[in-house]
Short mmCIF file of C-alpha atoms and ligand atoms in Angstrom, two decimals:
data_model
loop_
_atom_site.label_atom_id
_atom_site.label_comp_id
_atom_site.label_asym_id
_atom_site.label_seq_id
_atom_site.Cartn_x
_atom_site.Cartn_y
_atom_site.Cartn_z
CA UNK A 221 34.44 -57.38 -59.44
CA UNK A 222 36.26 -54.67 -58.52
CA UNK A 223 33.40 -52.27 -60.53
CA UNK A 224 31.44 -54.06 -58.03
CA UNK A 225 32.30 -53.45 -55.02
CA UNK A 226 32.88 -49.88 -55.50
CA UNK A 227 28.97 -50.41 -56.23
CA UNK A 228 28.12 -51.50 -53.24
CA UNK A 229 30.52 -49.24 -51.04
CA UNK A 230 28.61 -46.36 -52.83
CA UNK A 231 25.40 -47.86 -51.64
CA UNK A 232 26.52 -48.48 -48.39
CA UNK A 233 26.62 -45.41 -47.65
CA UNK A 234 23.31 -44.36 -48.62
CA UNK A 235 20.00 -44.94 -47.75
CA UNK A 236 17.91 -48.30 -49.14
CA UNK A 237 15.40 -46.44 -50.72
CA UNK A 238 18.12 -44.88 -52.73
CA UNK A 239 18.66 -44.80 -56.95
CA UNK A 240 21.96 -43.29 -58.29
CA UNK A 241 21.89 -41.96 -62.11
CA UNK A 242 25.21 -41.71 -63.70
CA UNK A 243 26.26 -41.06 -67.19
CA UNK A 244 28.78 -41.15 -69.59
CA UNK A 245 30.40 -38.61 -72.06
CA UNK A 246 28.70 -38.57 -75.52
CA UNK A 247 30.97 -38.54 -79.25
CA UNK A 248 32.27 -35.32 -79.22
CA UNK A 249 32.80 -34.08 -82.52
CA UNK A 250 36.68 -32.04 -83.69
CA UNK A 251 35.28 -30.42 -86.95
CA UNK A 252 33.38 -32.03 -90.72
CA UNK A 253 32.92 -36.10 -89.42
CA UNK A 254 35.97 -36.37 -87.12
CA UNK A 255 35.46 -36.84 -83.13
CA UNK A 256 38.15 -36.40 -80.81
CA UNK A 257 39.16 -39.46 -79.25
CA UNK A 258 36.36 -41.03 -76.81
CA UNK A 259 37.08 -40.44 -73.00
CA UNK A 260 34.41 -41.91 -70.85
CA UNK A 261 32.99 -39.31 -67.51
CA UNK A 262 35.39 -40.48 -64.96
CA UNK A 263 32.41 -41.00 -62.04
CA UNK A 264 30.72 -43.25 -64.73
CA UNK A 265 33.97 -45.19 -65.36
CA UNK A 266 34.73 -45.49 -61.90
CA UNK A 267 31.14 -47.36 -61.08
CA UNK A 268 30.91 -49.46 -64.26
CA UNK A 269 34.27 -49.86 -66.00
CA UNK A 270 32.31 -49.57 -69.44
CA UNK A 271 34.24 -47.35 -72.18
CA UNK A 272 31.64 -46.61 -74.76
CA UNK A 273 30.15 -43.23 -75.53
CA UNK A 274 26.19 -42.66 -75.00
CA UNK A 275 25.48 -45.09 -71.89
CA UNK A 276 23.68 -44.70 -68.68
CA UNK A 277 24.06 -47.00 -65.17
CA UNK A 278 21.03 -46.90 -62.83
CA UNK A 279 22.25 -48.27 -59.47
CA UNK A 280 19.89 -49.67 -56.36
CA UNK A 281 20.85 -52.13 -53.57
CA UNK A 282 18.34 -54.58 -55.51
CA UNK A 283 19.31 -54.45 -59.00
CA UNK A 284 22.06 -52.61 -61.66
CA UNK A 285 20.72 -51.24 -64.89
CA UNK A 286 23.02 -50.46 -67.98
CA UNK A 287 21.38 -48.42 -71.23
CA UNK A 288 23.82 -48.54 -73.96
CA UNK A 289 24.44 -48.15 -77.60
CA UNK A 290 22.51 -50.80 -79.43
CA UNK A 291 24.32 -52.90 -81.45
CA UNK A 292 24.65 -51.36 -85.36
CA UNK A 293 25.91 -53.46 -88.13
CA UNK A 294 26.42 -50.31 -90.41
CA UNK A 295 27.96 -47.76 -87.77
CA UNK A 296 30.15 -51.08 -86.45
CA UNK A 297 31.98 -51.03 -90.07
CA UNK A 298 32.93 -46.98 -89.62
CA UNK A 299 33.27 -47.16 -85.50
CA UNK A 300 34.18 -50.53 -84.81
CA UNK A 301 32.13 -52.84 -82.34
CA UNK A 302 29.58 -51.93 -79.74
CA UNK A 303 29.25 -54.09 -76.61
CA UNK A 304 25.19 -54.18 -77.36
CA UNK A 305 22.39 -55.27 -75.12
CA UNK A 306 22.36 -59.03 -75.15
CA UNK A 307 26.71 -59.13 -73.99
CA UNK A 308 26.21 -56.08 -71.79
CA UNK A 309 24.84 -58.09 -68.52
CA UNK A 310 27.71 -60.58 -68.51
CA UNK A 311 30.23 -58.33 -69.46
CA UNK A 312 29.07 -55.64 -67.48
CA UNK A 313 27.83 -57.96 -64.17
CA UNK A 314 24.72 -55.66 -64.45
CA UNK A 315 21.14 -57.29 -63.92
CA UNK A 316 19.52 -55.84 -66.92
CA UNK A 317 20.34 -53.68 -70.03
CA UNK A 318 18.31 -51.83 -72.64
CA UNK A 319 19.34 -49.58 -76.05
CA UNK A 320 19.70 -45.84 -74.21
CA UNK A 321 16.65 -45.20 -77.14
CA UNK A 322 13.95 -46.48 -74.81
CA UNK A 323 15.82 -43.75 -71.64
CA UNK A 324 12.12 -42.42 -71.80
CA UNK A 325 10.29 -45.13 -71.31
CA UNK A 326 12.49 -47.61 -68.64
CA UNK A 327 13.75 -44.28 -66.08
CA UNK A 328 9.91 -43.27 -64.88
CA UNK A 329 9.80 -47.26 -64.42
CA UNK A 330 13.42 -48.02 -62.69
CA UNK A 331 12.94 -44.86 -60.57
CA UNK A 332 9.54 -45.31 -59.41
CA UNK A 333 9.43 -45.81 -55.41
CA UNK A 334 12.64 -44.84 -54.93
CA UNK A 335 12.89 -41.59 -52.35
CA UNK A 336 16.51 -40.29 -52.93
CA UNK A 337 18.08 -39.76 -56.29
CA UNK A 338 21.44 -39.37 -56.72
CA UNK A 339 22.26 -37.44 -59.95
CA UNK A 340 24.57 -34.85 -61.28
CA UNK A 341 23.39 -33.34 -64.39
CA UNK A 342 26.25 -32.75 -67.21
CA UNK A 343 25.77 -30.44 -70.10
CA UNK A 344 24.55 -33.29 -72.23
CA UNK A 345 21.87 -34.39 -74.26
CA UNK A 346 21.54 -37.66 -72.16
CA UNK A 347 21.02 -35.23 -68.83
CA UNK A 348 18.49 -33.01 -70.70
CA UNK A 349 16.77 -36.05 -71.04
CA UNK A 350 17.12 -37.10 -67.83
CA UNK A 351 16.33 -34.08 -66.31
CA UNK A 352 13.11 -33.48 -67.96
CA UNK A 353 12.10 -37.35 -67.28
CA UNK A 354 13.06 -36.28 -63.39
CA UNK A 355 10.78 -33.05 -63.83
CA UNK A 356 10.28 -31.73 -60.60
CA UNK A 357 11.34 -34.58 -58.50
CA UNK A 358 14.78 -33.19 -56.38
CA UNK A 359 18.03 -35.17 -56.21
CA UNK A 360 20.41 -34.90 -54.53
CA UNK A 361 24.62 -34.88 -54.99
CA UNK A 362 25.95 -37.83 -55.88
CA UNK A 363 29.57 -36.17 -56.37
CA UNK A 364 29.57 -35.56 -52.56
CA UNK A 365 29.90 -38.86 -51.99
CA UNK A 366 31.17 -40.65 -54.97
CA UNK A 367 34.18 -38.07 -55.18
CA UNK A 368 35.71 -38.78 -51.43
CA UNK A 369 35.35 -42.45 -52.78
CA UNK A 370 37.23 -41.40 -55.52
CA UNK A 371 39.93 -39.54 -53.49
CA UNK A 372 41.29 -42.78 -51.71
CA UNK A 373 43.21 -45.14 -53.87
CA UNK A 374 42.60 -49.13 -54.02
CA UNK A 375 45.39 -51.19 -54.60
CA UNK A 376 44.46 -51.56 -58.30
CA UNK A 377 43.96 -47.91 -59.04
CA UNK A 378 47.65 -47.37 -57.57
CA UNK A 379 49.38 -50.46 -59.57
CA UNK A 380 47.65 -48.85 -62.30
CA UNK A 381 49.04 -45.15 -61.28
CA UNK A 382 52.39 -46.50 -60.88
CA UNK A 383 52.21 -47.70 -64.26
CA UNK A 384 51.69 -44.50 -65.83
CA UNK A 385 53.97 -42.76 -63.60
CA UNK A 386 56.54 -45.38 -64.55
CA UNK A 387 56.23 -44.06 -68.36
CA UNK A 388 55.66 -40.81 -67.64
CA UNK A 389 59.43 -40.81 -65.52
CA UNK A 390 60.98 -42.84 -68.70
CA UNK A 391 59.89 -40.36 -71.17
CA UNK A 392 61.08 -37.48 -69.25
CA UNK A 393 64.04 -39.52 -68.87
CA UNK A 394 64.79 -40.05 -72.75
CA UNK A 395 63.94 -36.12 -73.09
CA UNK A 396 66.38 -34.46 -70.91
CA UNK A 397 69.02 -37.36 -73.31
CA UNK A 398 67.22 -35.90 -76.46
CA UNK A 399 67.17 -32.01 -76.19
CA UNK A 400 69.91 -29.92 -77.86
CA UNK A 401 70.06 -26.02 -78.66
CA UNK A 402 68.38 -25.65 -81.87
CA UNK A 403 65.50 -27.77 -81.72
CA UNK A 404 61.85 -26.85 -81.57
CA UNK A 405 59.64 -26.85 -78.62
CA UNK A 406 57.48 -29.59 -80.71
CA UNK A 407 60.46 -31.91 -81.79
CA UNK A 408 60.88 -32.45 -77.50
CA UNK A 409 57.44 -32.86 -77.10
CA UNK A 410 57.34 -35.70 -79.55
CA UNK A 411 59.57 -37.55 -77.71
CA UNK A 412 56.17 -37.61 -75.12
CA UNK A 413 54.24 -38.52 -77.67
CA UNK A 414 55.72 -41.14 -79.34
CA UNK A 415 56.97 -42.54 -75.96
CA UNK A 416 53.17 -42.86 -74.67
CA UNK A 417 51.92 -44.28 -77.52
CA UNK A 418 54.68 -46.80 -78.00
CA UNK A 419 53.50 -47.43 -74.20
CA UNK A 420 49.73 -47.98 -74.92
CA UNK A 421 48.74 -44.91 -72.75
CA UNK A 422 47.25 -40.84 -73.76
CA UNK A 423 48.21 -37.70 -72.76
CA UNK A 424 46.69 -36.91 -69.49
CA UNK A 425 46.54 -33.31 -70.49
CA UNK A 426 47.89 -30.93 -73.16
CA UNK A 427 52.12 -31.19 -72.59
CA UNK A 428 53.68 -27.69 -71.80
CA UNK A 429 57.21 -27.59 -73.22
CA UNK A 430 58.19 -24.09 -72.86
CA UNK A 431 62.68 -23.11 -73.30
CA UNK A 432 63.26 -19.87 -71.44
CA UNK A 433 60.95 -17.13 -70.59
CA UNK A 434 58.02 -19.22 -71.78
CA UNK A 435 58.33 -21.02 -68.80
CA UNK A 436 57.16 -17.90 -66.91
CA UNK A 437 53.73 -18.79 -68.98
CA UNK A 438 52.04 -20.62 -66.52
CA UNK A 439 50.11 -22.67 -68.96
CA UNK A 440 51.90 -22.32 -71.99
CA UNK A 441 50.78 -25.37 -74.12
CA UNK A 442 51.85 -23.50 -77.82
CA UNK A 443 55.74 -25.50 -78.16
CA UNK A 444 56.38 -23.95 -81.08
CA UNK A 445 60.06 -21.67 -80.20
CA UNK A 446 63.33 -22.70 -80.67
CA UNK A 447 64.87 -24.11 -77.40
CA UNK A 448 67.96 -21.89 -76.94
CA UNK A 449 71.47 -22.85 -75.67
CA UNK A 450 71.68 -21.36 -72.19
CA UNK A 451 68.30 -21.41 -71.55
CA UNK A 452 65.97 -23.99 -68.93
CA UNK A 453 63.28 -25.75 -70.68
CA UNK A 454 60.71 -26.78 -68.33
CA UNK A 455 58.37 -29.84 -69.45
CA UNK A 456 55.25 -30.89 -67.53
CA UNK A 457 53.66 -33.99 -69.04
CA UNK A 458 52.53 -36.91 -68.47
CA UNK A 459 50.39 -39.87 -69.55
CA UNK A 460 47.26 -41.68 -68.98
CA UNK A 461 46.81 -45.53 -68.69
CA UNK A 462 43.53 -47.02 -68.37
CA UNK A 463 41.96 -43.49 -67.89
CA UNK A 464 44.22 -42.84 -64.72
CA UNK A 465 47.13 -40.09 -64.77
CA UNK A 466 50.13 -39.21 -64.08
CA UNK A 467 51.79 -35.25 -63.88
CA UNK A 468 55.41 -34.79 -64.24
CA UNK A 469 57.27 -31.29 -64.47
CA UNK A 470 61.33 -31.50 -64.60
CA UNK A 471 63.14 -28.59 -65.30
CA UNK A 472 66.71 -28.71 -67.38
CA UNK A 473 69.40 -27.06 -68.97
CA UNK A 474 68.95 -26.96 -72.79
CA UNK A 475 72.77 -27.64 -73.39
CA UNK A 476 73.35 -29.76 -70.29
CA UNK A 477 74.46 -27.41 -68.02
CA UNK A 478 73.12 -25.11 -64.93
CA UNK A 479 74.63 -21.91 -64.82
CA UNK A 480 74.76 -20.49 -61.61
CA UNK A 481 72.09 -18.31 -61.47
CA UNK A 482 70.22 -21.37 -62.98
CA UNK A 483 71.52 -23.00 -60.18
CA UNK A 484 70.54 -20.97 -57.47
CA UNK A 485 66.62 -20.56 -58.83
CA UNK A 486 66.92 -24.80 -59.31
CA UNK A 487 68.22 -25.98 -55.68
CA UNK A 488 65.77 -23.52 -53.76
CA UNK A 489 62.86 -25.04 -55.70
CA UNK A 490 64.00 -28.32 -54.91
CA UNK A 491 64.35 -28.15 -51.56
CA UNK A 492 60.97 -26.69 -51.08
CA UNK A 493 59.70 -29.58 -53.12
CA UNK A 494 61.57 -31.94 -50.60
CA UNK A 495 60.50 -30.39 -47.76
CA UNK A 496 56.90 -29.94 -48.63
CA UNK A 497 57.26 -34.20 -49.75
CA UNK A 498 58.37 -34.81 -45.81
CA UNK A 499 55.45 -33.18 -44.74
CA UNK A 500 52.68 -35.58 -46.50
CA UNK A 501 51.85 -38.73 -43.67
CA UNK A 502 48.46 -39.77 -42.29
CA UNK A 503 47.17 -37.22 -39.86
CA UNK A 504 49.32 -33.92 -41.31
CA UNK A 505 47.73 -30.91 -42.54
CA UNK A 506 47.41 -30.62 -46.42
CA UNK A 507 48.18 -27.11 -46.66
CA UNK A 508 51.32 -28.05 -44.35
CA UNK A 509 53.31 -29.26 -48.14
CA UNK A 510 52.18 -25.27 -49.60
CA UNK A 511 53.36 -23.75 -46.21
CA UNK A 512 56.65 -25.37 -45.66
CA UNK A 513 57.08 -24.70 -49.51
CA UNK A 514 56.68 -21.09 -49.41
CA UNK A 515 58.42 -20.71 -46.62
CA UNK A 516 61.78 -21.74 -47.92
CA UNK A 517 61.20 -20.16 -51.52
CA UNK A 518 60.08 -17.30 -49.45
CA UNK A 519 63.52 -17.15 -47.41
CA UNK A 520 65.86 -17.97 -50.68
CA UNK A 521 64.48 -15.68 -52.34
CA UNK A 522 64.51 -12.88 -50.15
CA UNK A 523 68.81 -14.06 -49.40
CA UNK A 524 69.15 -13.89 -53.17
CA UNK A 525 67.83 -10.11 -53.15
CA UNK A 526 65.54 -11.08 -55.85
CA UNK A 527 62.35 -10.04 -52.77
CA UNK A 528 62.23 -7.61 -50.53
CA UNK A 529 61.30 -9.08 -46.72
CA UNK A 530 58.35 -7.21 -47.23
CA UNK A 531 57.52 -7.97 -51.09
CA UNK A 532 54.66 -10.29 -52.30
CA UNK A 533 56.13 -14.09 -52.97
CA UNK A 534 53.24 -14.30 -55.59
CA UNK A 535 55.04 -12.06 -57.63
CA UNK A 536 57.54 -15.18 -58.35
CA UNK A 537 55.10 -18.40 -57.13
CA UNK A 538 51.65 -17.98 -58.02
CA UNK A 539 50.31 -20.88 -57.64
CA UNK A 540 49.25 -24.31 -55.28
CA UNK A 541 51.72 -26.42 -54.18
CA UNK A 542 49.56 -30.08 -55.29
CA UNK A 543 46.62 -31.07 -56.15
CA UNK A 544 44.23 -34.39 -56.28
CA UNK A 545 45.45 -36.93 -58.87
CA UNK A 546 43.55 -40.41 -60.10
CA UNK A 547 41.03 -40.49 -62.91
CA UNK A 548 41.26 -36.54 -63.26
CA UNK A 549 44.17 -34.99 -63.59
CA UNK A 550 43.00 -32.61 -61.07
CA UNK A 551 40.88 -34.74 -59.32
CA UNK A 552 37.73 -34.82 -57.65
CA UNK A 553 38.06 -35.27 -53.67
CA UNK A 554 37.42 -31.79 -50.61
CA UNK A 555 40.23 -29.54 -50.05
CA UNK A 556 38.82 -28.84 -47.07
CA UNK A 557 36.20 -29.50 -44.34
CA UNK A 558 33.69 -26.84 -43.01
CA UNK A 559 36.53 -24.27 -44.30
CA UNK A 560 38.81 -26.11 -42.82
CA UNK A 561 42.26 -27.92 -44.33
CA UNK A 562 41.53 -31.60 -43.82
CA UNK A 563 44.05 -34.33 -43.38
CA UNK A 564 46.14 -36.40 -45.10
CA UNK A 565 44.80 -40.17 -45.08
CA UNK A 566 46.28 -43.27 -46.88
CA UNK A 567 45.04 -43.90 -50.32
CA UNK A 568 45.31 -40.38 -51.19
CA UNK A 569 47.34 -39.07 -54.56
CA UNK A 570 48.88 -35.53 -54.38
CA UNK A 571 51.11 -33.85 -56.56
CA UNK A 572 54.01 -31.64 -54.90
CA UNK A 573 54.93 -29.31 -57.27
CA UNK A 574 56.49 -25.93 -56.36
CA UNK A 575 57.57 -23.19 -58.85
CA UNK A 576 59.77 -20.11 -59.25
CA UNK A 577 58.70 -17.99 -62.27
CA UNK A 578 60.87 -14.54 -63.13
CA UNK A 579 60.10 -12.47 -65.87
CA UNK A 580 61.83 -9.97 -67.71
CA UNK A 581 59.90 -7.38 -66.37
CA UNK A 582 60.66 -8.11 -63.03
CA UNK A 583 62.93 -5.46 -61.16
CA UNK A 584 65.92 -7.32 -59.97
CA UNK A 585 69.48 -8.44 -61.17
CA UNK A 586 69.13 -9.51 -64.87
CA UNK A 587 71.42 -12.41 -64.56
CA UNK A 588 67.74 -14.13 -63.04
CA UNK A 589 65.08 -13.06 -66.23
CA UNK A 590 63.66 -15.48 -68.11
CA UNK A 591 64.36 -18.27 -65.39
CA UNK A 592 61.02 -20.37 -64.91
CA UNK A 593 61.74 -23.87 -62.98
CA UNK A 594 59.20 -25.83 -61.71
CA UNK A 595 59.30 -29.60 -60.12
CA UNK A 596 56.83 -31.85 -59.86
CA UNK A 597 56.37 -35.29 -58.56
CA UNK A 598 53.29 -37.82 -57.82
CA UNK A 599 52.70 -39.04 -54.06
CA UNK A 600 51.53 -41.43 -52.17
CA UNK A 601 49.95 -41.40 -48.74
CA UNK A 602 50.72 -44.56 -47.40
CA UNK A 603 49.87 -45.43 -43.69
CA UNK A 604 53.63 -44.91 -42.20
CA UNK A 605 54.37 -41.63 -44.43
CA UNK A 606 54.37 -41.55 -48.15
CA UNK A 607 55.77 -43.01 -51.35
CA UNK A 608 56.85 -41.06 -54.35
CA UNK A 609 55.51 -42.72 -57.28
CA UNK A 610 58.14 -40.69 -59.84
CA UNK A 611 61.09 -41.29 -58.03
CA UNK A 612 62.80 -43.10 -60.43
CA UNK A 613 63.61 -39.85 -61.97
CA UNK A 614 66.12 -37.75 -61.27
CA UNK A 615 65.86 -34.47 -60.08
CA UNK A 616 69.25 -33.31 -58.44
CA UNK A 617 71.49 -30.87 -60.33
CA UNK A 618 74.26 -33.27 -60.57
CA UNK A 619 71.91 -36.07 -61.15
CA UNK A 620 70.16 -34.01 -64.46
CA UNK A 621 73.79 -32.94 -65.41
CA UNK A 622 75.06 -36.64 -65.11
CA UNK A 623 72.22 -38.06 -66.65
CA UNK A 624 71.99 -35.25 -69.66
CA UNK A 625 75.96 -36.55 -70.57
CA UNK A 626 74.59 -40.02 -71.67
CA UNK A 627 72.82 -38.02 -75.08
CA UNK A 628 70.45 -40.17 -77.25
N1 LIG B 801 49.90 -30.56 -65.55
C1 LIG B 801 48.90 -29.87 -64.87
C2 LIG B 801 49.33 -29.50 -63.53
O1 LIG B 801 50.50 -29.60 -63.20
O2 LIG B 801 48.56 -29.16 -62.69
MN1 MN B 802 50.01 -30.89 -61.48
MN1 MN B 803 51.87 -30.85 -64.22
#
C-alpha cells in the first residue's frame, strides 16, 4: 500500500499522458563468482518495494508493469528464490509482469501513446537497453521530481529511521565501553559490525575509525593503527535497516579521559553542533545550521589563538555542516532553489555534523596536533521545531567520561 501511494503521488504530479521507467541495480560482481551483497537503486525501491537484482517498473495512471527475473530452478539452488512472474502481481500489487528477457519486445508496446517519459538512464546494461529501445524519443527527469518526494519523510520511513538510528546510538554506545589503548582500529570497528548484524541491519557506508591524527583524514576508512592512550578516536558509522540509514560520528578519549586541550577542541565543536541543531524548524534557512556553526568554531578558535581574526576557518573545518539522509546516505532532495538556500519543511532528515581537524603541520601551539573531533547527529524537521533521532547518545564531556567508566 504504502508502495502505492507513493505511485500515485508521483503521478499526480505529472501529466496523464505520462510513462515513468525506473530500474533497479543489476548483480554486481567482487572478483572469480562472488557478488557483493545485492542493494536495490533506491528510486526503484522507493516506487515498488521489490529487492531483487535485474527488474524494471513501468508506471502510468492506467496500469503498473513489473519485468523481473524469471523464475530458475537451477540458479534458485546457488541464489536462493526469485519472486517470478506468476507471484509478482500479487506480491507486487502491479497489473501485469513479464521475465525482463522479453524488455525488447513489451517497452515499444507499454510506451506507445504515451507523450512524456520519465527516465533516468544508469550505467547499466538494463538502461543501454532501454535507451536504444527509446532511440530518439526525449524524456525527461524523473529524479526532479521523484527526489523532492524522496526528501520528505512518511511516518513509516521515519519509524524505520529511528530504528536504525536506535542501533546505530547503541553500538556507539557499547564502543566508547569497549575501547582501550592498545587495540586496533579494526578490533573497535567490529564492535559496529557485529552489533549491526546481531541487529538485522548493513553498514550504511564504509565505518571510519581513525585514533589520533587519522582523524584529520577526512575520509579515512583504512582502521588498521593502534589506538593510542592519550589520543581521541573519532568513529562515524552507522547502519542501514530496510535500505534506510543512519550517520553517527562521536568523538572520545581512547583511555577515558579529555585532556584539556582535548577539551577545549571537544566543547567548541559541541556547541556549534547545538547551536546549528536550534536552528533547524519549518520555515529557517538551511544554510542557517553551517552559518551559526562556523561562526562559533570561527570565534573559539580564533580565542584559543589556534586562527588568526583574519586566517581561513577552512584550514581547521573543511567541510558542510549536514546533509540529506533517508534511502541514501547522502540523499537525493535540492540544496537549493534558483541558487537560492531553500527552507526547512517537516519530513525532512538532516545530519548536523560540525568538525575541527588540526594537523601536525599546522602552525600553532603543539599541545593541539593531531586533535580531529567531529559530532554528528540525525534530525528531524518536525512541524513545531525538530527532533534528534540519536539523542539517546551521549555527547557531553562528562556524559562520555561517565559513561566510558562503566567498561565492557
Ligand atoms: N558518514 C558519511 C558522512 O558523515 O557524511
Ligand atoms: Mn554525514
Ligand atoms: Mn557520518
Amino acid at each position: 500500500m504504502i508502495h502505492q501511494n507513493r505511485r500515485k503521488e508521483l503521478l499526480s504530479q505529472l501529466d496523464d499522458d505520462s510513462i515513468v521507467i525506473v530500474s533497479t541495480n543489476p548483480e554486481q560482481r567482487r572478483n572469480g563468482d562472488v557478488n557483493y551483497p545485492f542493494r536495490p537503486h533506491s528510486d526503484f525501491y522507493y516506487l515498488t518495494g521489490f529487492n531483487e537484482p535485474e527488474a524494471l517498473a513501468v508506471i502510468t495512471s492506467s496500469s503498473y508493469t513489473i519485468l523481473l527475473r524469471p523464475k530458475d530452478k537451477k540458479r534458485e539452488i546457488w541464489d536462493g528464490e526469485r519472486l517470478g512472474v506468476d507471484n509478482a502481481p500479487e506480491a507486487l500489487n502491479a497489473d501485469k509482469s513479464y521475465t525482463i528477457d522479453l524488455l525488447k519486445n513489451k517497452l515499444p508496446k507499454l510506451i506507445k501513446g504515451y507523450k512524456s517519459i520519465y527516465f533516468d538512464p544508469k550505467p547499466y546494461s538494463i538502461d543501454d537497453e532501454i535507451i536504444k529501445i527509446l532511440a530518439n524519443k526525449k524524456y525527461k527527469s524523473l529524479g526532479s521530481i521523484l527526489h523532492e518526494m524522496r526528501l520528505i519523510k512518511d511516518s513509516d520511513e521515519i519509524s524505520i529511521m529511528q530504528k536504525a538510528a536506535d542501533i546505530s546510538a547503541e553500538a556507539h554506545k557499547i564502543a566508547m565501553q569497549k575501547v582501550r589503548p592498545g587495540m586496533f582500529e579494526y578490533e573497535l570497528q567490529s564492535v559496529f559490525d557485529g552489533y549491526f548484524k546481531q541487529h538485522n541491519s548493513e553498514h550504511a557506508y564504509t565505518p571510519i575509525v581513525a585514533g589520533g591524527k587519522n582523524a584529520c583524514v577526512l575520509h579515512y576508512i583504512k582502521n588498521n593503527k593502534v589506538l593510542k592512550d592519550n589520543d581521541l578516536v573519532l568513529v562515524d558509522a552507522g547502519c542501514e535497516v530496510d535500505c534506510y540509514a543512519s550517520d553517527i560520528t562521536r568523538t572520545f578519549p581512547i583511555n577515558g579521559k579529555f585532556s584539556k586541550a582535548q577539551k577545549q577542541i571537544y566543547q567548541l565543536v559541541l556547541d556549534a553542533q547545538i547551536a546549528a541543531i536550534n536552528n533547524i524548524r519549518p520555515g529557517a534557512k538551511i544554510n542557517n545550521p553551517h552559518k551559526a556553526a562556523t561562526d562559533i568554531i570561527k570565534q573559539g578558535l580564533i580565542d584559543l589563538g589556534i586562527l588568526q581574526a583574519e586566517g581561513e576557518l577552512s584550514q581547521f573545518y573543511m567541510h558542510g555542516t549536514g546533509h540529506w539522509m533517508g534511502l541514501d546516505v547522502h540523499d537525493v532532495g535540492k540544496y537549493k532553489d534558483n541558487d537560492k538556500h531553500r527552507e526547512f519543511t517537516p519530513g525532512m532528515i538532516t545530519t548536523v555534523e560540525p568538525g575541527i581537524y588540526i594537523r601536525s603541520d599546522d602552525k600553532i601551539d603543539p599541545i593541539y596536533h593531531n586533535i580531529g573531533v567531529r559530532i554528528e547527529d540525525d534530525v528531524l524537521v518536525t512541524e513545531d521545531g525538530n527532533t534528534v533521532l540519536t539523542r539517546s547518545l551521549v555527547k557531553e564531556i562528562k556524559d562520555i567520561e561517565s559513561i566510558m567508566q562503566l567498561q565492557k
